[in-house]
Structures are given as structure tokens and as C-alpha cells.
Rosetta silent file (secondary structure, phi, psi, omega in degrees, C-alpha in Angstrom):
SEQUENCE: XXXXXXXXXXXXXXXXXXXXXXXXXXXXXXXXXXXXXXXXXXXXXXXXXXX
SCORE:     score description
SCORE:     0.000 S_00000001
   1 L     0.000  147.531 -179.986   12.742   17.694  -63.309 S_00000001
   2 L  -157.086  174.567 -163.218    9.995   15.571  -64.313 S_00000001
   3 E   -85.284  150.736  171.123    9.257   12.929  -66.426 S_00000001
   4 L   -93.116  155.662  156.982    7.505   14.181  -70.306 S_00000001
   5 L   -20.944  -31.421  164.067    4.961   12.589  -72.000 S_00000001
   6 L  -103.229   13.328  177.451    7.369    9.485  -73.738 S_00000001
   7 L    83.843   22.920 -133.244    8.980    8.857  -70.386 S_00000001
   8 L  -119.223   92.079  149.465   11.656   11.041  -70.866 S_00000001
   9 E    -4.803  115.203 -168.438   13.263   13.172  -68.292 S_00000001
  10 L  -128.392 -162.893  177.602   12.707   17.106  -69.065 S_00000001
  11 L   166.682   42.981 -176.674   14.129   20.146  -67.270 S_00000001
  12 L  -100.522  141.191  162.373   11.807   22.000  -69.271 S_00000001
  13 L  -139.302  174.737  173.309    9.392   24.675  -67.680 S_00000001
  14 L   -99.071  125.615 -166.305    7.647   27.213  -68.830 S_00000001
  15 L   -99.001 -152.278 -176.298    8.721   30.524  -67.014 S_00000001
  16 L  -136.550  143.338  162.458    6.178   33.401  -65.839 S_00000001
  17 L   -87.505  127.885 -165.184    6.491   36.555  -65.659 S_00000001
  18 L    96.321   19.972 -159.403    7.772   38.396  -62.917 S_00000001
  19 L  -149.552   74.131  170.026    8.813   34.923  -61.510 S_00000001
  20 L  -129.431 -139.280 -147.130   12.160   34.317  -60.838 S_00000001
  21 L  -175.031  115.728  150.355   14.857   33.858  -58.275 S_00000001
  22 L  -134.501  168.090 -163.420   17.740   36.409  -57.064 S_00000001
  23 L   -74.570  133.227  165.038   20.743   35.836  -55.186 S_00000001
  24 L    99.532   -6.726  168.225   21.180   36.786  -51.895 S_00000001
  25 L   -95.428  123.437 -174.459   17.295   37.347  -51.628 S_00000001
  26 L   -70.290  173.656 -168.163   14.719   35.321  -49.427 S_00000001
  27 L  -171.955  156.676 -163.088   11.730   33.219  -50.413 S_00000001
  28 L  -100.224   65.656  138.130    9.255   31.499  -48.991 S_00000001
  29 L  -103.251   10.625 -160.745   10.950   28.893  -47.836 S_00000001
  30 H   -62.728  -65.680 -165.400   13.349   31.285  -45.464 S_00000001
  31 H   -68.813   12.048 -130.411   10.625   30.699  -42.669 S_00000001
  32 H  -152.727   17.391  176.546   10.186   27.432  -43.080 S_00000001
  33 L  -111.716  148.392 -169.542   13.462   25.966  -42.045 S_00000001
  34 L  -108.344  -41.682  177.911   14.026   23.253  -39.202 S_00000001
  35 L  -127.370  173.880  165.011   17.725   23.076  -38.812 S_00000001
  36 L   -51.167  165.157 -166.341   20.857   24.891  -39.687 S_00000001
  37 L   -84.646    3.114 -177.438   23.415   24.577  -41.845 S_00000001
  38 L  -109.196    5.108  178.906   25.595   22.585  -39.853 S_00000001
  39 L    67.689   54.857 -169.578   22.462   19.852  -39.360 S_00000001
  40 L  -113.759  150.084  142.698   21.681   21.144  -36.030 S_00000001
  41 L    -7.126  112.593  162.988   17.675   21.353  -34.425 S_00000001
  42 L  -112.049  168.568 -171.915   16.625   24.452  -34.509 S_00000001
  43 H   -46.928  -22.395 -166.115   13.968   25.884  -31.831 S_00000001
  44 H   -66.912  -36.287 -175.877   11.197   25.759  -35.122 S_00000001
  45 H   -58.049  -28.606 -171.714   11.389   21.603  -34.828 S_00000001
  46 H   -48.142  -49.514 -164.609    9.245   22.353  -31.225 S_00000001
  47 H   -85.357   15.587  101.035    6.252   22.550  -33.492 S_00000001
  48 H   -22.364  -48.490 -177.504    6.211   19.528  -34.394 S_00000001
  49 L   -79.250  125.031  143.674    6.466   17.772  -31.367 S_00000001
  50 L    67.909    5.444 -138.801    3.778   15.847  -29.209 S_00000001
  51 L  -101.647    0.000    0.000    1.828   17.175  -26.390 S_00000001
């Protein structure tokens, strides 16, 4: 969502072709996750930290 041109909320897009979303399929955010679904750490948070 973003705001339009008069200040206006949209949830308009334009789509693409070939550009969608199906269920049960990954995307690239799959790899790209730090914790779990229960809102635990996962080992990926390491790379982040410090050294």
C-alpha cells in the first residue's frame, strides 16, 4: 500500500507478467529468514553478530 498522488491510500499496482505468487512455493525471501515461527533465533542471526 502506498500513498497516490492526492494523499490517498491505494492498493493499486500494476502487475507483470509472469510475476506472481503461488501457494506452497518459495521466494526469495525463504533464505533470508532469522527466526522461526514460534519467535525463536535461528543459527542465520550469527551473521549479524560482532567480532
Amino acid at each position: 500500500m502506498w500513498l497516490s498522488r492526492h494523499g490517498r491510500k491505494s492498493t493499486e499496482w500494476i502487475p507483470t507478467p509472469n510475476v506472481g505468487w503461488k501457494v506452497g512455493a518459495g521466494d526469495q525471501w525463504d533464505n533470508n529468514t532469522l527466526f522461526d515461527f514460534h519467535g525463536n533465533a535461528l543459527s542465520s542471526l550469527d551473521a549479524f553478530r560482532r567480532r
